[in-house]
Short mmCIF file of C-alpha atoms in Angstrom, two decimals:
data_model
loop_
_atom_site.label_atom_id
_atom_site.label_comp_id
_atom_site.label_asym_id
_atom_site.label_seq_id
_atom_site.Cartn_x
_atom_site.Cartn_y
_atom_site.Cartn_z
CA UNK A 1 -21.78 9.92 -0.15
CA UNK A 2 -22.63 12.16 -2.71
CA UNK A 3 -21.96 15.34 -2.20
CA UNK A 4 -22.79 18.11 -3.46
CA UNK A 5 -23.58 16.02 -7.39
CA UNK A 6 -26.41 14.08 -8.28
CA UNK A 7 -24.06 11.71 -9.68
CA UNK A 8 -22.57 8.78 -7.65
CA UNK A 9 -19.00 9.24 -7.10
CA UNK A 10 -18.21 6.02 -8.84
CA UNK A 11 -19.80 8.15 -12.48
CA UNK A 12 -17.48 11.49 -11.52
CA UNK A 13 -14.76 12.62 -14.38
CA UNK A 14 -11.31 11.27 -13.68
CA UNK A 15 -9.15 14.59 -13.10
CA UNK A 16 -6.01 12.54 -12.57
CA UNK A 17 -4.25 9.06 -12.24
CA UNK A 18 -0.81 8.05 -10.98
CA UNK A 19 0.85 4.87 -10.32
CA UNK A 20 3.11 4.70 -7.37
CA UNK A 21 6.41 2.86 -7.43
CA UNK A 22 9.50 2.18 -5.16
CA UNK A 23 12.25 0.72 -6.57
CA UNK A 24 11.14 -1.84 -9.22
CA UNK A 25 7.94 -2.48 -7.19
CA UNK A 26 4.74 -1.18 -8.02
CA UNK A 27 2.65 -0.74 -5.30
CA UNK A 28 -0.83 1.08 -6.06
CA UNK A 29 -2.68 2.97 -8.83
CA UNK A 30 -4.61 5.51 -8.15
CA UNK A 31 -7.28 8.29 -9.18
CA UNK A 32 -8.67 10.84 -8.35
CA UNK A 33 -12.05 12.00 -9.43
CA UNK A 34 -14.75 15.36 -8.82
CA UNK A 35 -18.15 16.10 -10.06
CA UNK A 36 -16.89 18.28 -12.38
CA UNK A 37 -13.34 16.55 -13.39
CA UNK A 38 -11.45 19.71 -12.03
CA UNK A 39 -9.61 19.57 -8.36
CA UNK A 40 -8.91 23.40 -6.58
CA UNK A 41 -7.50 23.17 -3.72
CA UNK A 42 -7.89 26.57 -1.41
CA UNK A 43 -4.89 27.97 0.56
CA UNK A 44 -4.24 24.34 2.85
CA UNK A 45 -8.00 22.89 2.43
CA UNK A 46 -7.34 20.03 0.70
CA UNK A 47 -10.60 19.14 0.12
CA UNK A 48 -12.42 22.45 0.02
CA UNK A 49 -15.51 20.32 -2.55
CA UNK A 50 -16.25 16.52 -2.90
CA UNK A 51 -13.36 14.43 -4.12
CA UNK A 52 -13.20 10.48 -4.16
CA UNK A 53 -9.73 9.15 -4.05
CA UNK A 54 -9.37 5.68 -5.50
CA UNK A 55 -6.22 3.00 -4.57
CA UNK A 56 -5.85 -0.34 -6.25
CA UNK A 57 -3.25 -2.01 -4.78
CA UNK A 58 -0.67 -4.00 -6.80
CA UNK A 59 0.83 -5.80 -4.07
CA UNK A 60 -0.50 -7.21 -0.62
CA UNK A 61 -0.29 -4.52 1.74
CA UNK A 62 -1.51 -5.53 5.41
CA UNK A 63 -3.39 -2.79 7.67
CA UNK A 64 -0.57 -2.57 10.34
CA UNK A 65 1.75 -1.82 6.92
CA UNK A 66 -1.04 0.36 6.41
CA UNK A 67 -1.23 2.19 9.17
CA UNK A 68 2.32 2.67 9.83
CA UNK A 69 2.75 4.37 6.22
CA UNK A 70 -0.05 6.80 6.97
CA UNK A 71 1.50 8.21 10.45
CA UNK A 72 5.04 8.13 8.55
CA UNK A 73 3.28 10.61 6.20
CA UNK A 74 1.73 12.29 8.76
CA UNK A 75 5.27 12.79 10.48
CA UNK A 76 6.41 14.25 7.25
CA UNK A 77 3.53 16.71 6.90
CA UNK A 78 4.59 17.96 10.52
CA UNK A 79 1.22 16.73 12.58
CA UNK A 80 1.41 16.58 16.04
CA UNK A 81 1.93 12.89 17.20
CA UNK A 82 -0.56 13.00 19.96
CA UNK A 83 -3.17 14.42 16.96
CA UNK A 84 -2.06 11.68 14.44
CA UNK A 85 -2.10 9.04 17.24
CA UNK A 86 -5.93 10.00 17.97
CA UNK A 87 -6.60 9.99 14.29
CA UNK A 88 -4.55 6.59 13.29
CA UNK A 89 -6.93 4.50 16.22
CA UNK A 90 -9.92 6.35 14.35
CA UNK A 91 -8.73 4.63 11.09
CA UNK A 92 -7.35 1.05 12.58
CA UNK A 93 -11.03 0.91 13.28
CA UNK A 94 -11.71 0.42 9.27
CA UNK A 95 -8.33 -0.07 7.93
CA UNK A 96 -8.60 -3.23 6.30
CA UNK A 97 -5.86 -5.35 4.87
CA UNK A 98 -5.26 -5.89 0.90
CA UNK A 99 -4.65 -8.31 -1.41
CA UNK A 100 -3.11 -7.72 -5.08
CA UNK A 101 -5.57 -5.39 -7.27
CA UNK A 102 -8.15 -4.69 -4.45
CA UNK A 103 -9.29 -1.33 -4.39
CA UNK A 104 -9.99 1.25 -1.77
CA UNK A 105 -12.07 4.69 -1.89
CA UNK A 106 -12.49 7.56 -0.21
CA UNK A 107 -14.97 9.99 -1.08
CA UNK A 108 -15.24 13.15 0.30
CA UNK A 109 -17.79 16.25 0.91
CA UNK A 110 -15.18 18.28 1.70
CA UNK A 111 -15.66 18.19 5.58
CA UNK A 112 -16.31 14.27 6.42
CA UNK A 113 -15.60 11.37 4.18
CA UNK A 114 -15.97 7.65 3.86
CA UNK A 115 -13.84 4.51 2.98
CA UNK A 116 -14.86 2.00 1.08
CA UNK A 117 -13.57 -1.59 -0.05
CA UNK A 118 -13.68 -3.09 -3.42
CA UNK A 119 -12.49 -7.11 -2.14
CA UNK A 120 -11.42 -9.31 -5.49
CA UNK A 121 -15.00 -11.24 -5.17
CA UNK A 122 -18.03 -9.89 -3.41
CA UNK A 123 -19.49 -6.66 -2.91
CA UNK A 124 -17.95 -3.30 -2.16
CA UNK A 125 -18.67 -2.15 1.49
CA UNK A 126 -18.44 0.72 3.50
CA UNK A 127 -15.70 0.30 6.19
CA UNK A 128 -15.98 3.35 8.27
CA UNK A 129 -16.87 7.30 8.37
CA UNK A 130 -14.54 10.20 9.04
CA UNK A 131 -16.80 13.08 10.81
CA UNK A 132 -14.23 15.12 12.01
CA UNK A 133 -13.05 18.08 9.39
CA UNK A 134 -9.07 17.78 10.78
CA UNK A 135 -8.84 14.13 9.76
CA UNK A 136 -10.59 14.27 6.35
CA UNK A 137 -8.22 16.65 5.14
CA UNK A 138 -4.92 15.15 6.91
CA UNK A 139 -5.80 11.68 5.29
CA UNK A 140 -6.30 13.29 1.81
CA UNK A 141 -2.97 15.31 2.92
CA UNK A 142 -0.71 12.59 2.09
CA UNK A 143 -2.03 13.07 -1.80
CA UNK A 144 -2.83 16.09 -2.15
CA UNK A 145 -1.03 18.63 -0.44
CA UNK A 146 2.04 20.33 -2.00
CA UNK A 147 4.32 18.59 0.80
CA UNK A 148 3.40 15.14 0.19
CA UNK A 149 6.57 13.01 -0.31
CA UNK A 150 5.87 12.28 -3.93
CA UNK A 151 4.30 15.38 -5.70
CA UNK A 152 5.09 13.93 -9.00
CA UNK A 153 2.19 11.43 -8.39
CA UNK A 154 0.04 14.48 -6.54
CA UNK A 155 0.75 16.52 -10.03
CA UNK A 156 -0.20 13.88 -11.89
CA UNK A 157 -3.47 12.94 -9.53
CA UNK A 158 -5.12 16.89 -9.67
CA UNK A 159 -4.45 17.22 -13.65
CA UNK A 160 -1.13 19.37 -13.79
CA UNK A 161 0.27 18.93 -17.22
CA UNK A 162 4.15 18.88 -16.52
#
């Protein structure tokens, strides 16, 4: 997925980068990155253009962990259960598990997205496709939006100087 560039994703600027930590753990790095290296985000669209949000993990993280972080989010956004319960069997579908500095991606259109894996050895690989609009942007929610738990990381991902 390309969007709307000519570019691969994988060439976009890097608008932003933030390492998440809890405690004395680290537990993932991540950027984000845009066609043109500049996120705008448009009343609650998220994602109004094509994004790709990159995780390397810095711990082993399985997919149940996963899984159970992203409805936690979810919960804290304020999405209905019975919507985030349709959503997280959507993702357990392509959720993998992670080891230490694996890397996943999702890359955005700004209406449908994909995930992909970066394993330690072997070749990246798509896991799965997100078609529907509501899910793209509740996934890239727990980033991006200004009510994620941690918005010093979201600052630092879109490219707000502090």
């Amino acid at each position: 997925m390309q969007g709307q560039s000519s570019k691969p994703w994988t060439d976009w600027p890097v608008v932003g980068q933030a390492t998440l930590s809890w405690l004395w753990f680290d537990i993932y790095s991540s950027q984000l990155r845009t066609p043109d290296g500049d996120y705008h985000q448009v009343k609650d669209d998220v994602s109004p253009h094509p994004l790709a949000l990159e995780i390397r993990y810095l711990r082993d993280i399985s997919s149940k962990e996963l899984l159970e972080e992203t409805q936690a989010q979810w919960e804290r956004l304020g999405y209905e259960t019975t919507q985030s319960d349709a959503w997280l069997t959507v993702l357990a579908e392509m959720m993998p598990s992670v080891k230490t500095g694996e890397r996943l991606a999702y890359v955005s259109d700004g209406r449908s997205g994909q995930l992909y894996y970066f394993p330690l050895q072997g070749q990246q690989r798509l896991l799965g496709k997100v078609a529907n609009k509501q899910l793209n942007d509740a996934f890239l929610s727990i980033w991006l939006s200004p009510n994620a738990e941690y918005p010093k990381l979201r600052n630092q991902l879109i490219g707000m100087k502090p």
